[in-house]
Coordinates of C-alpha atoms and ligand atoms in Angstrom, one line a residue:
X1 CA -3.6 12.1 5.0
X2 CA -1.4 10.9 7.9
X3 CA -4.0 9.8 10.4
X4 CA -7.0 7.7 9.6
X5 CA -9.9 6.3 11.8
X6 CA -11.8 3.0 10.2
X7 CA -14.1 0.4 11.5
X8 CA -12.1 -2.3 12.8
X9 CA -10.7 -4.8 10.2
X10 CA -11.2 -8.4 10.1
X11 CA -9.0 -11.1 8.9
X12 CA -10.4 -13.4 6.4
X13 CA -7.8 -16.0 6.1
X14 CA -5.6 -16.8 9.4
X15 CA -4.0 -19.8 10.4
X16 CA -3.7 -20.2 14.2
X17 CA -2.5 -23.7 14.5
X18 CA -2.9 -25.6 18.0
X19 CA -1.1 -26.2 21.3
X20 CA 1.9 -24.0 22.2
X21 CA 1.8 -22.5 18.7
X22 CA -1.7 -21.4 19.2
X23 CA -0.9 -19.7 22.4
X24 CA 2.0 -17.8 21.0
X25 CA 0.1 -16.4 18.0
X26 CA -3.3 -15.9 19.0
X27 CA -2.5 -12.6 20.7
X28 CA -0.8 -11.2 17.5
X29 CA -4.2 -10.8 15.8
X30 CA -5.4 -8.5 18.3
X31 CA -5.6 -5.6 15.9
X32 CA -8.4 -7.6 14.0
X33 CA -12.0 -7.9 15.0
X34 CA -12.7 -11.3 13.9
X35 CA -10.9 -13.9 11.8
X36 CA -11.7 -16.5 9.5
X37 CA -9.6 -19.4 11.0
X38 CA -8.2 -22.2 8.7
X39 CA -8.7 -25.7 9.5
X40 CA -5.3 -27.1 8.2
X41 CA -4.4 -28.8 11.4
X42 CA -2.8 -32.3 11.8
X43 CA -5.2 -33.9 11.8
X44 CA -7.5 -31.4 10.0
X45 CA -10.7 -30.1 11.4
X46 CA -13.3 -31.8 9.3
X47 CA -16.5 -32.0 11.2
X48 CA -18.8 -29.3 12.8
X49 CA -17.6 -31.0 16.2
X50 CA -14.3 -30.5 15.6
X51 CA -14.6 -26.8 14.8
X52 CA -16.7 -26.1 17.7
X53 CA -13.7 -27.6 19.9
X54 CA -11.1 -26.0 18.0
X55 CA -13.0 -22.7 18.4
X56 CA -13.1 -23.2 22.2
X57 CA -9.4 -23.6 22.3
X58 CA -8.8 -20.5 20.3
X59 CA -10.7 -18.4 22.5
X60 CA -8.8 -19.8 25.6
X61 CA -5.5 -18.7 23.9
X62 CA -6.7 -15.2 23.5
X63 CA -8.3 -14.4 20.2
X64 CA -12.0 -13.6 21.1
X65 CA -14.0 -13.9 17.9
X66 CA -12.7 -16.5 15.6
X67 CA -15.1 -17.6 12.7
X68 CA -14.3 -21.3 11.9
X69 CA -13.7 -23.2 8.7
X70 CA -13.9 -27.1 8.0
X71 CA -11.5 -28.7 5.6
X72 CA -12.9 -30.4 2.6
X73 CA -12.6 -33.9 1.9
X74 CA -13.8 -36.2 -0.4
X75 CA -15.7 -37.7 2.5
X76 CA -17.5 -34.6 3.9
X77 CA -20.7 -35.0 4.9
X78 CA -23.3 -32.5 3.6
X79 CA -25.7 -32.9 6.6
X80 CA -22.9 -32.4 9.1
X81 CA -21.8 -29.1 7.3
X82 CA -25.4 -27.8 7.0
X83 CA -26.1 -28.3 10.5
X84 CA -22.9 -26.7 11.8
X85 CA -23.6 -23.8 9.6
X86 CA -27.2 -23.4 10.6
X87 CA -26.1 -23.5 14.2
X88 CA -23.5 -20.9 13.6
X89 CA -20.3 -22.9 14.2
X90 CA -18.8 -22.9 10.7
X91 CA -18.8 -19.9 8.8
X92 CA -17.2 -21.4 5.6
X93 CA -15.8 -24.6 4.1
X94 CA -12.0 -24.7 2.8
X95 CA -11.1 -26.4 -0.5
X96 CA -7.3 -27.7 -0.6
X97 CA -6.3 -29.3 -3.6
X98 CA -4.5 -32.4 -2.5
X99 CA -0.9 -31.8 -2.2
X100 CA -1.1 -28.1 -2.9
X101 CA 0.4 -26.8 0.3
X102 CA 1.0 -27.4 4.0
X103 CA -1.1 -30.0 5.6
X104 CA -3.3 -30.4 2.4
X105 CA -2.8 -34.2 2.2
X106 CA -6.3 -34.7 2.9
X107 CA -7.7 -32.5 0.2
X108 CA -9.4 -33.3 -2.7
X109 CA -7.9 -35.2 -5.6
X110 CA -10.9 -36.3 -7.3
X111 CA -13.1 -33.0 -8.0
X112 CA -15.9 -35.2 -9.2
X113 CA -16.2 -36.6 -5.5
X114 CA -17.2 -33.2 -4.1
X115 CA -19.9 -32.2 -6.6
X116 CA -22.7 -33.4 -4.0
X117 CA -21.4 -31.3 -1.5
X118 CA -21.0 -28.3 -3.5
X119 CA -24.5 -28.6 -4.4
X120 CA -25.6 -28.6 -0.8
X121 CA -23.2 -25.7 -0.1
X122 CA -24.8 -24.0 -3.0
X123 CA -28.1 -24.6 -1.8
X124 CA -27.8 -23.7 1.7
X125 CA -25.5 -20.5 1.2
X126 CA -22.5 -22.0 2.9
X127 CA -19.4 -20.2 1.3
X128 CA -16.4 -21.9 0.1
X129 CA -12.9 -20.6 0.3
X130 CA -10.6 -22.0 -2.3
X131 CA -6.8 -22.4 -2.3
X132 CA -6.3 -22.1 -6.1
X133 CA -3.5 -24.1 -7.5
X134 CA -3.3 -27.1 -9.6
X135 CA -0.9 -29.9 -8.2
X136 CA 0.0 -31.4 -11.6
X137 CA 3.9 -32.0 -11.4
X138 CA 4.1 -31.0 -15.0
X139 CA 2.7 -27.6 -14.2
X140 CA 5.3 -25.1 -13.2
X141 CA 5.0 -23.7 -9.9
X142 CA 4.9 -20.2 -10.9
X143 CA 1.8 -21.1 -13.3
X144 CA -0.1 -23.3 -10.8
X145 CA -2.7 -20.4 -10.0
X146 CA -3.4 -19.4 -13.6
X147 CA -3.7 -23.3 -14.5
X148 CA -6.4 -23.5 -11.5
X149 CA -8.5 -20.7 -13.0
X150 CA -9.0 -22.6 -16.3
X151 CA -9.2 -26.2 -15.2
X152 CA -11.0 -25.9 -11.8
X153 CA -12.5 -22.4 -10.9
X154 CA -14.4 -21.7 -14.1
X155 CA -16.1 -25.2 -14.6
X156 CA -16.7 -25.0 -10.6
X157 CA -18.5 -21.6 -11.2
X158 CA -20.2 -22.9 -14.2
X159 CA -21.6 -25.9 -12.7
X160 CA -22.6 -24.0 -9.2
X161 CA -23.4 -20.5 -10.1
X162 CA -25.1 -19.8 -6.7
X163 CA -21.9 -21.1 -4.9
X164 CA -20.4 -18.2 -2.8
X165 CA -16.7 -18.5 -3.6
X166 CA -13.6 -16.6 -2.3
X167 CA -10.5 -17.2 -4.2
X168 CA -7.9 -17.0 -1.4
X169 CA -4.4 -15.3 -1.4
X170 CA -4.5 -14.4 -5.4
X171 CA -1.0 -13.6 -6.6
X172 CA -1.2 -13.2 -10.6
X173 CA -2.4 -10.8 -13.1
X174 CA -4.7 -13.8 -14.4
X175 CA -6.5 -14.0 -10.9
X176 CA -6.7 -10.3 -10.7
X177 CA -8.6 -10.3 -14.1
X178 CA -10.6 -12.9 -13.2
X179 CA -11.9 -11.5 -9.9
X180 CA -12.7 -8.3 -11.9
X181 CA -14.5 -9.9 -14.4
X182 CA -16.6 -12.4 -12.3
X183 CA -17.0 -10.6 -9.0
X184 CA -16.1 -13.5 -7.1
X185 CA -14.9 -12.7 -3.7
X186 CA -11.0 -12.6 -3.1
X187 CA -8.4 -12.1 -0.5
X188 CA -5.0 -10.6 -0.9
X189 CA -2.0 -11.1 1.5
X190 CA 0.3 -8.5 2.9
X191 CA 3.4 -10.0 1.4
X192 CA 2.1 -10.4 -2.0
X193 CA 1.2 -6.7 -1.9
X194 CA 4.7 -5.6 -0.7
X195 CA 7.1 -8.0 -2.4
X196 CA 7.8 -9.9 -5.5
X197 CA 9.9 -13.2 -6.1
X198 CA 13.0 -10.9 -6.5
X199 CA 12.7 -10.1 -2.6
X200 CA 12.6 -13.8 -2.2
X201 CA 15.4 -14.7 -4.5
X202 CA 18.0 -12.0 -5.6
X203 CA 21.0 -12.0 -3.7
X204 CA 20.4 -14.8 -1.7
X205 CA 17.3 -17.0 -0.8
X206 CA 15.2 -15.7 1.9
X207 CA 12.9 -18.4 3.3
X208 CA 10.6 -16.0 5.5
X209 CA 9.1 -14.8 2.1
X210 CA 8.4 -18.1 0.8
X211 CA 4.8 -19.1 0.8
X212 CA 2.4 -20.9 -1.1
X213 CA 1.1 -19.7 -3.8
X214 CA 4.6 -18.2 -4.2
X215 CA 5.7 -14.8 -4.8
X216 CA 5.4 -14.0 -8.6
X217 CA 7.0 -11.3 -10.7
X218 CA 6.7 -7.6 -10.1
X219 CA 4.1 -7.1 -13.0
X220 CA 1.8 -9.7 -11.1
X221 CA 2.6 -7.8 -7.7
X222 CA 1.6 -4.4 -9.5
X223 CA -1.4 -6.0 -10.6
X224 CA -2.5 -7.0 -7.1
X225 CA -1.8 -3.3 -5.6
X226 CA -4.1 -2.0 -8.5
X227 CA -7.0 -4.3 -7.6
X228 CA -6.7 -4.2 -4.0
X229 CA -6.4 -0.2 -3.9
X230 CA -9.1 0.2 -6.8
X231 CA -12.2 0.2 -4.7
X232 CA -13.7 -3.2 -6.2
X233 CA -16.1 -4.2 -3.3
X234 CA -15.0 -8.1 -3.8
X235 CA -11.7 -7.7 -2.6
X236 CA -10.8 -7.9 1.0
X237 CA -8.0 -8.4 3.6
X238 CA -6.8 -12.0 4.4
X239 CA -3.5 -12.1 5.7
X240 CA -2.9 -15.9 5.5
X241 CA -0.5 -15.4 8.3
X242 CA 0.7 -19.0 8.8
X243 CA 3.6 -19.4 11.6
X244 CA 6.1 -22.2 11.2
X245 CA 8.9 -22.9 13.9
X246 CA 12.0 -20.8 12.9
X247 CA 14.1 -23.8 12.5
X248 CA 11.4 -25.2 9.8
X249 CA 11.7 -22.3 7.9
X250 CA 15.4 -21.9 7.8
X251 CA 15.8 -25.3 6.6
X252 CA 17.0 -27.1 3.4
X253 CA 13.4 -27.7 2.7
X254 CA 11.4 -24.6 4.0
X255 CA 7.8 -24.9 5.1
X256 CA 5.4 -22.4 3.2
X257 CA 4.3 -19.5 5.1
X258 CA 4.7 -16.0 6.6
X259 CA 3.9 -15.1 9.9
X260 CA 2.7 -11.6 9.1
X261 CA 0.0 -10.9 12.0
X262 CA 2.0 -8.6 13.9
X263 CA 2.4 -6.1 11.0
X264 CA -0.2 -6.7 8.9
X265 CA -2.5 -4.0 9.6
X266 CA 0.1 -1.3 9.5
X267 CA 1.6 -2.9 6.3
X268 CA -1.6 -2.9 4.3
X269 CA -2.1 0.7 5.4
X270 CA 1.4 1.5 3.9
X271 CA 0.4 0.1 0.6
X272 CA -2.6 1.9 0.2
X273 CA -0.8 5.0 1.3
X274 CA 2.1 4.4 -1.3
X275 CA -0.8 4.0 -3.7
X276 CA -2.7 7.1 -2.8
X277 CA -5.7 5.0 -2.1
X278 CA -6.4 5.7 1.7
X279 CA -9.9 6.5 0.9
X280 CA -10.5 2.9 -0.2
X281 CA -8.6 1.3 2.7
X282 CA -11.6 1.0 5.1
X283 CA -13.4 -0.9 2.3
X284 CA -10.8 -3.3 1.6
X285 CA -10.0 -3.6 5.4
X286 CA -13.3 -3.5 7.1
X287 CA -16.3 -3.4 5.0
X288 CA -16.1 -5.7 2.0
X289 CA -15.2 -9.0 3.7
X290 CA -18.2 -8.8 6.2
X291 CA -20.4 -7.8 3.4
X292 CA -19.3 -11.0 1.3
X293 CA -20.0 -13.1 4.2
X294 CA -23.2 -11.7 5.0
X295 CA -21.9 -10.4 8.4
X296 CA -22.4 -6.8 9.9
X297 CA -19.2 -4.6 10.1
X298 CA -17.6 -3.9 13.2
X299 CA -19.1 -1.2 15.1
X300 CA -15.8 -0.3 17.0
X301 CA -13.1 1.9 15.4
X302 CA -9.1 1.6 15.0
X303 CA -7.0 4.8 14.4
X304 CA -3.6 4.6 12.5
X305 CA -1.2 7.2 12.0
X306 CA 2.2 7.6 9.9
X307 CA 5.4 8.2 12.0
X308 CA 8.8 6.7 12.3
X309 CA 9.5 3.4 10.7
X310 CA 8.5 0.5 13.2
X311 CA 11.3 -1.7 14.3
X312 CA 11.8 -4.9 13.1
X313 CA 10.3 -7.5 15.3
X314 CA 12.4 -10.0 17.3
X315 CA 11.8 -13.7 17.4
X316 CA 9.0 -14.6 19.5
X317 CA 9.4 -17.4 22.1
X318 CA 7.2 -19.6 24.1
X319 CA 8.9 -22.6 25.7
X320 CA 10.7 -24.6 22.7
X321 CA 8.6 -22.8 20.3
X322 CA 10.4 -19.9 18.5
X323 CA 8.7 -18.1 15.5
X324 CA 10.2 -15.3 13.4
X325 CA 7.7 -12.6 12.1
X326 CA 7.9 -11.5 8.6
X327 CA 9.9 -8.5 7.8
X328 CA 9.0 -6.9 4.5
X329 CA 12.7 -5.7 4.2
X330 CA 12.0 -1.9 3.8
X331 CA 10.5 0.7 6.5
X332 CA 6.8 0.4 7.4
X333 CA 5.9 3.9 8.7
X334 CA 2.1 3.4 9.7
X335 CA 1.3 2.5 13.4
X336 CA -1.8 1.3 15.1
X337 CA -3.0 3.0 17.8
X338 CA -3.2 1.2 21.1
X339 CA -1.0 -1.5 19.8
X340 CA 2.0 -0.8 22.0
X341 CA 4.0 0.1 19.1
X342 CA 2.8 3.4 18.3
Ligands
LIG401 O1 2.1 -20.4 2.7 C1 1.2 -21.2 2.9 N1 1.2 -21.4 4.2 N2 0.0 -21.4 1.9 C2 -0.9 -21.9 2.6 O2 -1.8 -22.3 1.6 C3 -0.9 -22.7 3.6 C4 -0.2 -22.0 4.7 C5 0.1 -22.9 6.1 O3 -0.8 -23.5 6.5 O4 1.5 -22.8 6.5
LIG402 ZN1 -3.6 -20.0 4.1

Protein backbone atom coordinates (compact mmCIF):
# COMPACT_ATOMS: atom_id res chain seq x y z
CA UNK A 1 0.00 0.00 0.00
CA UNK A 2 1.55 3.34 -0.93
CA UNK A 3 -1.51 5.57 -0.71
CA UNK A 4 -3.98 5.84 2.12
CA UNK A 5 -7.17 7.84 2.68
CA UNK A 6 -8.47 8.03 6.25
CA UNK A 7 -10.83 10.14 8.27
CA UNK A 8 -9.05 13.30 9.35
CA UNK A 9 -7.00 12.62 12.50
CA UNK A 10 -7.10 14.59 15.75
CA UNK A 11 -4.22 15.35 18.08
CA UNK A 12 -5.22 14.34 21.62
CA UNK A 13 -2.25 16.04 23.31
CA UNK A 14 -0.87 19.34 22.03
CA UNK A 15 0.98 22.33 23.51
CA UNK A 16 0.30 25.61 21.74
CA UNK A 17 1.58 28.14 24.35
CA UNK A 18 0.46 31.76 24.06
CA UNK A 19 1.39 35.09 22.46
CA UNK A 20 3.98 35.07 19.67
CA UNK A 21 4.72 31.37 20.12
CA UNK A 22 1.01 30.54 19.76
CA UNK A 23 0.74 32.43 16.50
CA UNK A 24 3.88 30.71 15.24
CA UNK A 25 2.84 27.13 16.06
CA UNK A 26 -0.98 27.12 15.76
CA UNK A 27 -0.93 26.75 11.94
CA UNK A 28 1.54 23.83 12.16
CA UNK A 29 -1.23 21.46 13.29
CA UNK A 30 -3.34 22.08 10.18
CA UNK A 31 -3.39 18.35 9.32
CA UNK A 32 -5.39 17.70 12.48
CA UNK A 33 -9.13 18.20 12.79
CA UNK A 34 -9.25 18.86 16.53
CA UNK A 35 -6.57 19.07 19.19
CA UNK A 36 -6.78 18.64 22.92
CA UNK A 37 -4.74 21.62 24.09
CA UNK A 38 -2.69 21.40 27.26
CA UNK A 39 -3.10 24.08 29.97
CA UNK A 40 0.48 24.45 31.25
CA UNK A 41 0.83 28.13 30.43
CA UNK A 42 2.50 30.56 32.82
CA UNK A 43 0.30 31.10 34.79
CA UNK A 44 -1.66 27.91 34.08
CA UNK A 45 -5.22 27.67 32.78
CA UNK A 46 -7.08 26.70 35.96
CA UNK A 47 -10.70 27.85 35.50
CA UNK A 48 -13.43 27.43 32.92
CA UNK A 49 -13.33 31.18 32.17
CA UNK A 50 -9.58 31.05 31.52
CA UNK A 51 -10.05 28.03 29.24
CA UNK A 52 -12.72 29.88 27.24
CA UNK A 53 -10.47 32.93 26.83
CA UNK A 54 -7.50 30.75 25.80
CA UNK A 55 -9.72 28.94 23.32
CA UNK A 56 -10.56 32.27 21.66
CA UNK A 57 -6.88 33.21 21.41
CA UNK A 58 -6.09 29.85 19.78
CA UNK A 59 -8.85 30.24 17.20
CA UNK A 60 -7.66 33.80 16.46
CA UNK A 61 -4.12 32.43 15.99
CA UNK A 62 -5.29 30.02 13.28
CA UNK A 63 -6.25 26.66 14.78
CA UNK A 64 -10.00 26.35 14.29
CA UNK A 65 -11.11 23.49 16.53
CA UNK A 66 -9.27 23.37 19.84
CA UNK A 67 -10.63 21.24 22.66
CA UNK A 68 -9.70 22.69 26.02
CA UNK A 69 -8.26 21.30 29.23
CA UNK A 70 -7.88 22.85 32.65
CA UNK A 71 -4.92 22.32 34.93
CA UNK A 72 -5.73 20.40 38.08
CA UNK A 73 -4.45 21.98 41.29
CA UNK A 74 -5.07 21.21 44.93
CA UNK A 75 -7.42 24.23 44.87
CA UNK A 76 -9.54 23.26 41.84
CA UNK A 77 -13.21 24.09 42.38
CA UNK A 78 -15.32 21.07 41.32
CA UNK A 79 -18.37 23.29 40.66
CA UNK A 80 -16.45 25.43 38.15
CA UNK A 81 -15.20 22.30 36.41
CA UNK A 82 -18.63 20.71 36.22
CA UNK A 83 -20.18 23.90 34.81
CA UNK A 84 -17.39 24.41 32.24
CA UNK A 85 -17.63 20.79 31.10
CA UNK A 86 -21.43 20.90 30.87
CA UNK A 87 -21.16 24.12 28.80
CA UNK A 88 -18.78 22.41 26.35
CA UNK A 89 -15.89 24.73 27.23
CA UNK A 90 -13.72 22.13 28.89
CA UNK A 91 -13.20 18.65 27.43
CA UNK A 92 -10.81 17.21 30.02
CA UNK A 93 -8.69 17.96 33.08
CA UNK A 94 -4.90 17.61 33.13
CA UNK A 95 -3.07 16.24 36.14
CA UNK A 96 0.61 17.17 36.51
CA UNK A 97 2.43 15.87 39.55
CA UNK A 98 4.16 19.01 40.91
CA UNK A 99 7.66 19.27 39.48
CA UNK A 100 7.23 16.51 36.88
CA UNK A 101 7.72 18.61 33.77
CA UNK A 102 7.54 22.03 32.09
CA UNK A 103 5.43 24.50 34.08
CA UNK A 104 4.18 21.87 36.49
CA UNK A 105 4.95 23.90 39.63
CA UNK A 106 1.23 24.43 40.32
CA UNK A 107 0.54 20.72 40.00
CA UNK A 108 -0.44 18.17 42.60
CA UNK A 109 1.75 17.42 45.59
CA UNK A 110 -0.73 15.85 47.99
CA UNK A 111 -2.83 13.37 46.06
CA UNK A 112 -5.29 13.10 48.95
CA UNK A 113 -6.23 16.74 48.36
CA UNK A 114 -7.66 16.04 44.89
CA UNK A 115 -9.89 13.15 45.93
CA UNK A 116 -13.09 15.26 46.02
CA UNK A 117 -12.38 16.69 42.54
CA UNK A 118 -11.74 13.23 41.12
CA UNK A 119 -14.98 12.01 42.70
CA UNK A 120 -16.89 14.89 41.07
CA UNK A 121 -15.24 14.17 37.71
CA UNK A 122 -16.10 10.50 38.02
CA UNK A 123 -19.71 11.32 38.77
CA UNK A 124 -20.05 13.86 35.94
CA UNK A 125 -18.11 11.95 33.27
CA UNK A 126 -15.25 14.47 33.02
CA UNK A 127 -12.11 12.79 31.60
CA UNK A 128 -8.73 12.99 33.34
CA UNK A 129 -5.46 13.21 31.40
CA UNK A 130 -2.43 12.19 33.44
CA UNK A 131 1.25 13.00 33.17
CA UNK A 132 2.39 9.69 34.61
CA UNK A 133 5.68 10.25 36.40
CA UNK A 134 6.59 10.39 40.07
CA UNK A 135 8.79 13.27 41.12
CA UNK A 136 10.53 11.64 44.07
CA UNK A 137 14.21 12.63 43.66
CA UNK A 138 15.23 9.16 44.85
CA UNK A 139 13.62 7.58 41.80
CA UNK A 140 15.81 7.49 38.73
CA UNK A 141 14.45 9.63 35.90
CA UNK A 142 14.21 6.54 33.66
CA UNK A 143 12.05 4.73 36.26
CA UNK A 144 9.59 7.50 37.04
CA UNK A 145 6.80 6.29 34.80
CA UNK A 146 6.90 2.70 36.07
CA UNK A 147 6.89 3.96 39.67
CA UNK A 148 3.91 6.22 38.94
CA UNK A 149 1.87 3.26 37.73
CA UNK A 150 2.43 1.37 40.98
CA UNK A 151 2.24 4.26 43.41
CA UNK A 152 -0.38 6.53 41.88
CA UNK A 153 -2.25 5.15 38.91
CA UNK A 154 -3.27 1.78 40.32
CA UNK A 155 -4.61 3.30 43.57
CA UNK A 156 -6.38 6.03 41.57
CA UNK A 157 -8.13 3.46 39.40
CA UNK A 158 -9.14 1.42 42.43
CA UNK A 159 -10.53 4.49 44.21
CA UNK A 160 -12.30 5.87 41.11
CA UNK A 161 -13.27 2.92 38.92
CA UNK A 162 -15.59 4.99 36.71
CA UNK A 163 -13.16 7.87 36.11
CA UNK A 164 -12.20 8.06 32.43
CA UNK A 165 -8.40 8.23 32.41
CA UNK A 166 -5.88 8.83 29.63
CA UNK A 167 -2.30 7.98 30.46
CA UNK A 168 -0.47 10.52 28.33
CA UNK A 169 2.67 9.98 26.24
CA UNK A 170 3.45 6.47 27.49
CA UNK A 171 7.10 5.46 27.17
CA UNK A 172 7.73 2.04 28.72
CA UNK A 173 7.09 -1.69 28.50
CA UNK A 174 5.43 -1.30 31.92
CA UNK A 175 2.95 1.33 30.70
CA UNK A 176 2.22 -0.63 27.52
CA UNK A 177 1.39 -3.71 29.62
CA UNK A 178 -0.74 -1.68 32.04
CA UNK A 179 -2.69 -0.09 29.20
CA UNK A 180 -3.30 -3.46 27.57
CA UNK A 181 -4.42 -5.09 30.81
CA UNK A 182 -6.66 -2.32 32.08
CA UNK A 183 -8.01 -0.86 28.85
CA UNK A 184 -7.45 2.71 30.08
CA UNK A 185 -6.83 5.29 27.36
CA UNK A 186 -3.29 6.10 26.29
CA UNK A 187 -1.55 8.42 23.86
CA UNK A 188 1.81 7.77 22.21
CA UNK A 189 4.05 10.42 20.67
CA UNK A 190 5.93 10.37 17.40
CA UNK A 191 9.32 10.69 19.08
CA UNK A 192 8.72 7.73 21.40
CA UNK A 193 7.77 5.59 18.40
CA UNK A 194 10.61 6.75 16.16
CA UNK A 195 13.47 7.10 18.62
CA UNK A 196 15.08 5.74 21.77
CA UNK A 197 17.67 7.12 24.15
CA UNK A 198 20.53 6.20 21.84
CA UNK A 199 19.19 8.69 19.32
CA UNK A 200 19.38 11.34 22.04
CA UNK A 201 22.67 10.42 23.69
CA UNK A 202 24.99 8.23 21.58
CA UNK A 203 27.79 10.16 19.89
CA UNK A 204 26.73 13.48 21.39
CA UNK A 205 23.76 14.89 23.27
CA UNK A 206 20.93 16.06 21.03
CA UNK A 207 18.66 18.43 22.90
CA UNK A 208 15.86 18.36 20.36
CA UNK A 209 15.21 14.72 21.37
CA UNK A 210 14.84 15.66 25.02
CA UNK A 211 11.28 15.48 26.30
CA UNK A 212 9.47 14.18 29.37
CA UNK A 213 8.88 11.39 30.00
CA UNK A 214 12.40 10.92 28.67
CA UNK A 215 13.15 8.56 25.76
CA UNK A 216 13.90 5.07 27.05
CA UNK A 217 15.80 1.99 25.84
CA UNK A 218 15.07 0.37 22.50
CA UNK A 219 13.05 -2.47 24.06
CA UNK A 220 10.60 0.12 25.40
CA UNK A 221 10.37 1.79 22.00
CA UNK A 222 9.62 -1.60 20.47
CA UNK A 223 6.85 -2.29 22.99
CA UNK A 224 5.26 1.06 22.13
CA UNK A 225 5.47 0.36 18.40
CA UNK A 226 3.87 -3.03 18.93
CA UNK A 227 1.06 -1.58 21.03
CA UNK A 228 0.37 1.40 18.76
CA UNK A 229 0.12 -0.79 15.67
CA UNK A 230 -1.74 -3.66 17.37
CA UNK A 231 -5.23 -2.41 16.64
CA UNK A 232 -5.89 -1.80 20.37
CA UNK A 233 -8.85 0.57 20.46
CA UNK A 234 -7.83 2.37 23.68
CA UNK A 235 -4.57 3.74 22.23
CA UNK A 236 -4.50 6.87 20.10
CA UNK A 237 -2.57 9.73 18.55
CA UNK A 238 -1.30 12.47 20.86
CA UNK A 239 1.83 14.24 19.67
CA UNK A 240 2.76 16.15 22.83
CA UNK A 241 4.26 18.59 20.32
CA UNK A 242 5.79 21.12 22.71
CA UNK A 243 7.64 24.13 21.32
CA UNK A 244 10.43 25.90 23.16
CA UNK A 245 12.58 28.66 21.66
CA UNK A 246 15.69 27.23 20.04
CA UNK A 247 18.01 29.01 22.47
CA UNK A 248 16.16 27.37 25.38
CA UNK A 249 16.57 23.90 23.83
CA UNK A 250 20.21 24.39 22.83
CA UNK A 251 21.28 25.37 26.32
CA UNK A 252 23.24 24.00 29.28
CA UNK A 253 19.91 23.16 30.92
CA UNK A 254 17.67 22.17 28.05
CA UNK A 255 13.89 22.46 28.32
CA UNK A 256 11.82 19.31 27.76
CA UNK A 257 9.73 19.11 24.62
CA UNK A 258 9.90 18.28 20.91
CA UNK A 259 8.17 20.37 18.25
CA UNK A 260 6.81 17.51 16.16
CA UNK A 261 3.61 19.10 14.82
CA UNK A 262 4.87 19.85 11.28
CA UNK A 263 5.92 16.24 10.59
CA UNK A 264 3.75 14.34 13.02
CA UNK A 265 1.14 12.80 10.76
CA UNK A 266 3.66 11.74 8.11
CA UNK A 267 5.95 10.29 10.79
CA UNK A 268 3.17 8.27 12.44
CA UNK A 269 2.21 6.91 9.00
CA UNK A 270 5.83 5.91 8.45
CA UNK A 271 5.88 3.95 11.71
CA UNK A 272 2.69 2.09 10.81
CA UNK A 273 4.12 1.36 7.35
CA UNK A 274 7.39 0.06 8.82
CA UNK A 275 5.39 -2.21 11.13
CA UNK A 276 3.22 -3.48 8.26
CA UNK A 277 0.13 -2.08 9.99
CA UNK A 278 -1.25 0.65 7.75
CA UNK A 279 -4.62 -1.06 8.03
CA UNK A 280 -4.64 -0.05 11.73
CA UNK A 281 -3.58 3.55 11.13
CA UNK A 282 -7.06 5.08 10.85
CA UNK A 283 -8.08 3.54 14.17
CA UNK A 284 -5.06 4.97 15.99
CA UNK A 285 -5.11 8.38 14.29
CA UNK A 286 -8.78 9.12 13.72
CA UNK A 287 -11.21 6.77 15.47
CA UNK A 288 -9.98 5.62 18.89
CA UNK A 289 -9.48 9.10 20.37
CA UNK A 290 -12.95 10.41 19.53
CA UNK A 291 -14.49 7.17 20.81
CA UNK A 292 -12.59 7.52 24.11
CA UNK A 293 -13.79 11.11 24.56
CA UNK A 294 -17.35 10.33 23.45
CA UNK A 295 -17.13 12.48 20.31
CA UNK A 296 -17.88 11.63 16.67
CA UNK A 297 -14.91 11.08 14.35
CA UNK A 298 -14.23 13.77 11.77
CA UNK A 299 -16.30 13.57 8.59
CA UNK A 300 -13.68 14.82 6.17
CA UNK A 301 -10.79 12.72 4.91
CA UNK A 302 -7.06 13.16 4.46
CA UNK A 303 -4.90 11.32 1.93
CA UNK A 304 -1.29 10.32 2.49
CA UNK A 305 1.13 8.72 0.05
CA UNK A 306 4.64 7.29 0.12
CA UNK A 307 7.22 9.12 -2.01
CA UNK A 308 10.63 10.73 -1.78
CA UNK A 309 11.92 11.60 1.71
CA UNK A 310 10.55 14.89 3.01
CA UNK A 311 13.22 17.54 3.45
CA UNK A 312 14.27 18.47 6.99
CA UNK A 313 12.43 21.62 7.98
CA UNK A 314 14.29 24.86 8.61
CA UNK A 315 13.97 26.81 11.85
CA UNK A 316 10.74 28.80 12.02
CA UNK A 317 10.72 32.44 13.06
CA UNK A 318 8.27 35.09 14.08
CA UNK A 319 9.81 38.31 15.31
CA UNK A 320 12.20 37.37 18.08
CA UNK A 321 10.76 33.87 18.47
CA UNK A 322 12.73 31.08 16.77
CA UNK A 323 11.86 27.38 17.05
CA UNK A 324 13.50 24.26 15.62
CA UNK A 325 11.17 21.51 14.39
CA UNK A 326 11.92 17.95 15.46
CA UNK A 327 13.98 15.94 12.97
CA UNK A 328 14.01 12.18 13.67
CA UNK A 329 17.37 11.89 11.91
CA UNK A 330 16.17 9.44 9.31
CA UNK A 331 14.04 9.86 6.22
CA UNK A 332 10.28 10.21 6.40
CA UNK A 333 8.77 9.08 3.13
CA UNK A 334 5.11 9.73 3.81
CA UNK A 335 3.43 12.90 2.61
CA UNK A 336 0.16 14.45 3.62
CA UNK A 337 -1.61 15.63 0.49
CA UNK A 338 -2.77 19.20 0.45
CA UNK A 339 -0.02 20.07 2.92
CA UNK A 340 2.33 21.99 0.63
CA UNK A 341 5.12 19.45 0.89
CA UNK A 342 3.59 16.60 -1.10
O1 LIG B 1 8.50 17.14 27.05
C1 LIG B 1 7.53 17.68 27.53
N1 LIG B 1 7.22 18.97 27.26
N2 LIG B 1 6.75 16.98 28.36
C2 LIG B 1 5.74 17.55 29.03
O2 LIG B 1 5.13 16.86 29.80
C3 LIG B 1 5.47 18.99 28.89
C4 LIG B 1 5.98 19.52 27.65
C5 LIG B 1 6.04 21.03 27.61
O3 LIG B 1 5.06 21.67 28.00
O4 LIG B 1 7.04 21.57 27.17
ZN1 LIG C 1 2.45 17.38 27.13
